[in-house]
PDB file of C-alpha atoms in Angstrom:
ATOM      1  CA  LEU A  81     -14.263   1.040   2.416  1.00  0.00           C
ATOM      2  CA  TRP A  82     -12.451   2.762   1.155  1.00  0.00           C
ATOM      3  CA  ASN A  83     -12.960   2.536  -2.266  1.00  0.00           C
ATOM      4  CA  VAL A  84     -16.018   3.553  -2.817  1.00  0.00           C
ATOM      5  CA  PRO A  85     -15.589   7.243  -1.471  1.00  0.00           C
ATOM      6  CA  ASN A  86     -12.130   7.964  -2.629  1.00  0.00           C
ATOM      7  CA  ASN A  87     -13.837   7.479  -6.573  1.00  0.00           C
ATOM      8  CA  SER A  88     -16.498   8.880  -5.673  1.00  0.00           C
ATOM      9  CA  ILE A  89     -14.573  12.013  -5.294  1.00  0.00           C
ATOM     10  CA  ILE A  90     -12.527  11.365  -8.012  1.00  0.00           C
ATOM     11  CA  MET A  91     -15.234  11.237 -10.904  1.00  0.00           C
ATOM     12  CA  GLY A  92     -17.079  13.859  -9.145  1.00  0.00           C
ATOM     13  CA  SER A  93     -14.008  15.897  -9.680  1.00  0.00           C
ATOM     14  CA  VAL A  94     -13.710  15.160 -13.628  1.00  0.00           C
ATOM     15  CA  SER A  95     -16.698  15.427 -16.682  1.00  0.00           C
ATOM     16  CA  ARG A  96     -18.147  13.184 -17.802  1.00  0.00           C
ATOM     17  CA  GLU A  97     -17.270  12.468 -21.068  1.00  0.00           C
ATOM     18  CA  SER A  98     -13.853  11.390 -19.301  1.00  0.00           C
ATOM     19  CA  PHE A  99     -15.147   9.185 -16.743  1.00  0.00           C
ATOM     20  CA  GLY A 100     -13.926   6.278 -19.090  1.00  0.00           C
ATOM     21  CA  ILE A 101     -10.097   8.001 -18.946  1.00  0.00           C
ATOM     22  CA  ILE A 102     -10.235   8.469 -15.713  1.00  0.00           C
ATOM     23  CA  GLY A 103     -11.958   5.644 -14.367  1.00  0.00           C
ATOM     24  CA  ALA A 104      -9.452   3.445 -16.425  1.00  0.00           C
ATOM     25  CA  LEU A 105      -6.632   4.954 -14.720  1.00  0.00           C
ATOM     26  CA  THR A 106      -8.073   4.981 -11.691  1.00  0.00           C
ATOM     27  CA  ASN A 107      -7.684   0.762 -12.200  1.00  0.00           C
ATOM     28  CA  LEU A 108      -4.254   1.138 -13.619  1.00  0.00           C
ATOM     29  CA  THR A 109      -2.976   3.346 -10.157  1.00  0.00           C
ATOM     30  CA  ARG A 110      -4.244   0.967  -7.850  1.00  0.00           C
ATOM     31  CA  ASN A 111      -3.323  -1.524  -9.582  1.00  0.00           C
ATOM     32  CA  VAL A 112       0.523  -1.175  -9.657  1.00  0.00           C
ATOM     33  CA  GLY A 113       0.585   0.402  -6.296  1.00  0.00           C
ATOM     34  CA  ASN A 114      -0.462  -3.660  -5.916  1.00  0.00           C
ATOM     35  CA  VAL A 115       1.904  -4.744  -7.451  1.00  0.00           C
ATOM     36  CA  ALA A 116       4.411  -2.756  -6.675  1.00  0.00           C
ATOM     37  CA  GLY A 117       3.964  -3.259  -2.763  1.00  0.00           C
ATOM     38  CA  GLN A 118       4.237  -7.078  -2.965  1.00  0.00           C
ATOM     39  CA  ALA A 119       7.379  -6.955  -5.151  1.00  0.00           C
ATOM     40  CA  ILE A 120       8.493  -4.833  -2.427  1.00  0.00           C
ATOM     41  CA  ALA A 121       7.532  -7.308   0.716  1.00  0.00           C
ATOM     42  CA  SER A 122       8.389  -9.798  -0.739  1.00  0.00           C
ATOM     43  CA  ALA A 123      12.009  -7.924  -1.899  1.00  0.00           C
ATOM     44  CA  VAL A 124      12.283  -7.130   2.215  1.00  0.00           C
ATOM     45  CA  VAL A 125      11.544 -10.728   3.143  1.00  0.00           C
ATOM     46  CA  VAL A 126      14.265 -11.615   0.415  1.00  0.00           C
ATOM     47  CA  GLY A 127      16.421 -10.053   2.341  1.00  0.00           C
ATOM     48  CA  VAL A 128      16.167 -10.868   5.119  1.00  0.00           C
ATOM     49  CA  MET A 129      16.154 -14.640   4.324  1.00  0.00           C
ATOM     50  CA  ALA A 130      19.898 -13.936   2.928  1.00  0.00           C
ATOM     51  CA  ALA A 131      21.176 -11.306   5.757  1.00  0.00           C
ATOM     52  CA  ASP A 132      19.851 -14.968   7.552  1.00  0.00           C
ATOM     53  CA  GLY A 133      22.503 -17.402   5.300  1.00  0.00           C
ATOM     54  CA  PHE A 134      19.308 -18.535   3.201  1.00  0.00           C
ATOM     55  CA  ASP A 135      19.092 -19.596  -0.396  1.00  0.00           C
ATOM     56  CA  ILE A 136      16.480 -22.140  -1.143  1.00  0.00           C
ATOM     57  CA  PRO A 137      13.233 -22.276  -2.511  1.00  0.00           C
ATOM     58  CA  LEU A 138      10.011 -20.985  -0.958  1.00  0.00           C
ATOM     59  CA  GLY A 139       8.822 -25.274  -0.804  1.00  0.00           C
ATOM     60  CA  GLU A 140      11.533 -26.239   1.430  1.00  0.00           C
ATOM     61  CA  ILE A 141      11.484 -23.585   4.406  1.00  0.00           C
ATOM     62  CA  ALA A 142       8.202 -26.047   5.696  1.00  0.00           C
ATOM     63  CA  GLY A 143      11.688 -28.753   6.639  1.00  0.00           C
ATOM     64  CA  ASN A 144      14.508 -25.966   7.765  1.00  0.00           C
ATOM     65  CA  ARG A 145      12.797 -24.109  11.382  1.00  0.00           C
ATOM     66  CA  ALA A 146      15.753 -21.899  11.427  1.00  0.00           C
ATOM     67  CA  ALA A 147      14.468 -20.803   7.420  1.00  0.00           C
ATOM     68  CA  SER A 148      11.243 -20.558   8.661  1.00  0.00           C
ATOM     69  CA  ASP A 149      12.035 -18.410  11.045  1.00  0.00           C
ATOM     70  CA  SER A 150      13.510 -16.286   9.349  1.00  0.00           C
ATOM     71  CA  PHE A 151      10.965 -15.547   6.079  1.00  0.00           C
ATOM     72  CA  MET A 152       8.386 -14.426   8.939  1.00  0.00           C
ATOM     73  CA  SER A 153      11.065 -12.219   9.997  1.00  0.00           C
ATOM     74  CA  GLY A 154      11.189 -11.498   6.968  1.00  0.00           C
ATOM     75  CA  TRP A 155       7.618 -11.227   6.230  1.00  0.00           C
ATOM     76  CA  ARG A 156       6.950  -8.825  10.339  1.00  0.00           C
ATOM     77  CA  LEU A 157       9.498  -6.408   8.895  1.00  0.00           C
ATOM     78  CA  ALA A 158       7.121  -6.267   5.576  1.00  0.00           C
ATOM     79  CA  TYR A 159       4.605  -5.712   7.384  1.00  0.00           C
ATOM     80  CA  ILE A 160       6.214  -3.346  10.138  1.00  0.00           C
ATOM     81  CA  LEU A 161       7.693  -1.125   6.859  1.00  0.00           C
ATOM     82  CA  VAL A 162       4.556  -1.691   5.295  1.00  0.00           C
ATOM     83  CA  THR A 163       1.978   0.362   9.060  1.00  0.00           C
ATOM     84  CA  ALA A 164       5.084   2.691   8.740  1.00  0.00           C
ATOM     85  CA  PHE A 165       3.933   4.053   4.959  1.00  0.00           C
ATOM     86  CA  SER A 166       0.502   3.885   6.040  1.00  0.00           C
ATOM     87  CA  LEU A 167       0.685   5.709   8.555  1.00  0.00           C
ATOM     88  CA  LEU A 168       2.435   8.102   7.411  1.00  0.00           C
ATOM     89  CA  GLY A 169       0.301   8.720   4.282  1.00  0.00           C
ATOM     90  CA  LEU A 170      -2.293   9.254   7.074  1.00  0.00           C
ATOM     91  CA  LEU A 171      -0.074  11.840   8.435  1.00  0.00           C
ATOM     92  CA  LEU A 172       0.329  13.154   5.275  1.00  0.00           C
ATOM     93  CA  SER A 173      -3.579  13.411   3.731  1.00  0.00           C
ATOM     94  CA  ILE A 174      -4.037  15.339   7.497  1.00  0.00           C
ATOM     95  CA  LEU A 175      -1.759  17.816   7.607  1.00  0.00           C
ATOM     96  CA  THR A 176      -2.551  18.565   3.170  1.00  0.00           C
ATOM     97  CA  LYS A 177      -6.279  18.491   4.328  1.00  0.00           C
ATOM     98  CA  PRO A 178      -7.605  22.111   2.920  1.00  0.00           C
ATOM     99  CA  GLN A 179      -9.170  24.268   5.806  1.00  0.00           C
ATOM    100  CA  HIS A 180     -13.134  25.094   4.876  1.00  0.00           C
ATOM    101  CA  THR A 181     -14.566  28.814   5.972  1.00  0.00           C
ATOM    102  CA  ASN A 182     -17.794  29.288   7.213  1.00  0.00           C
ATOM    103  CA  GLN A 183     -18.907  31.582   4.970  1.00  0.00           C
ATOM    104  CA  GLY A 184     -22.192  33.031   5.880  1.00  0.00           C
ATOM    105  CA  GLY A 185     -23.158  31.259   8.697  1.00  0.00           C
ATOM    106  CA  SER A 186     -23.234  31.993  12.457  1.00  0.00           C
ATOM    107  CA  ASN A 187     -22.272  28.166  13.587  1.00  0.00           C
TER     108      ASN A 187
END
């Protein structure tokens, strides 16, 4: 839903000779964003669990109701933060959208 139009805009703004470099840079940026996002989300989960006093291997969470609740609270907070950052990004993209003027038409 997002990748095709985004990729079309990016590739449409560079010369044909730069397609390889720009395509690689786009993929690198996308991968770094995915990895960083997952690392931050995992850090939030671990932070919530540590704040709740749990320092156990993830494999042992299933047998401990309180640890399981803390784990889920961590993921809930992580998803709330992801949603907030996504909404902030959406707002910034709307606010910085270039204004198009109608030059020559009377629509």
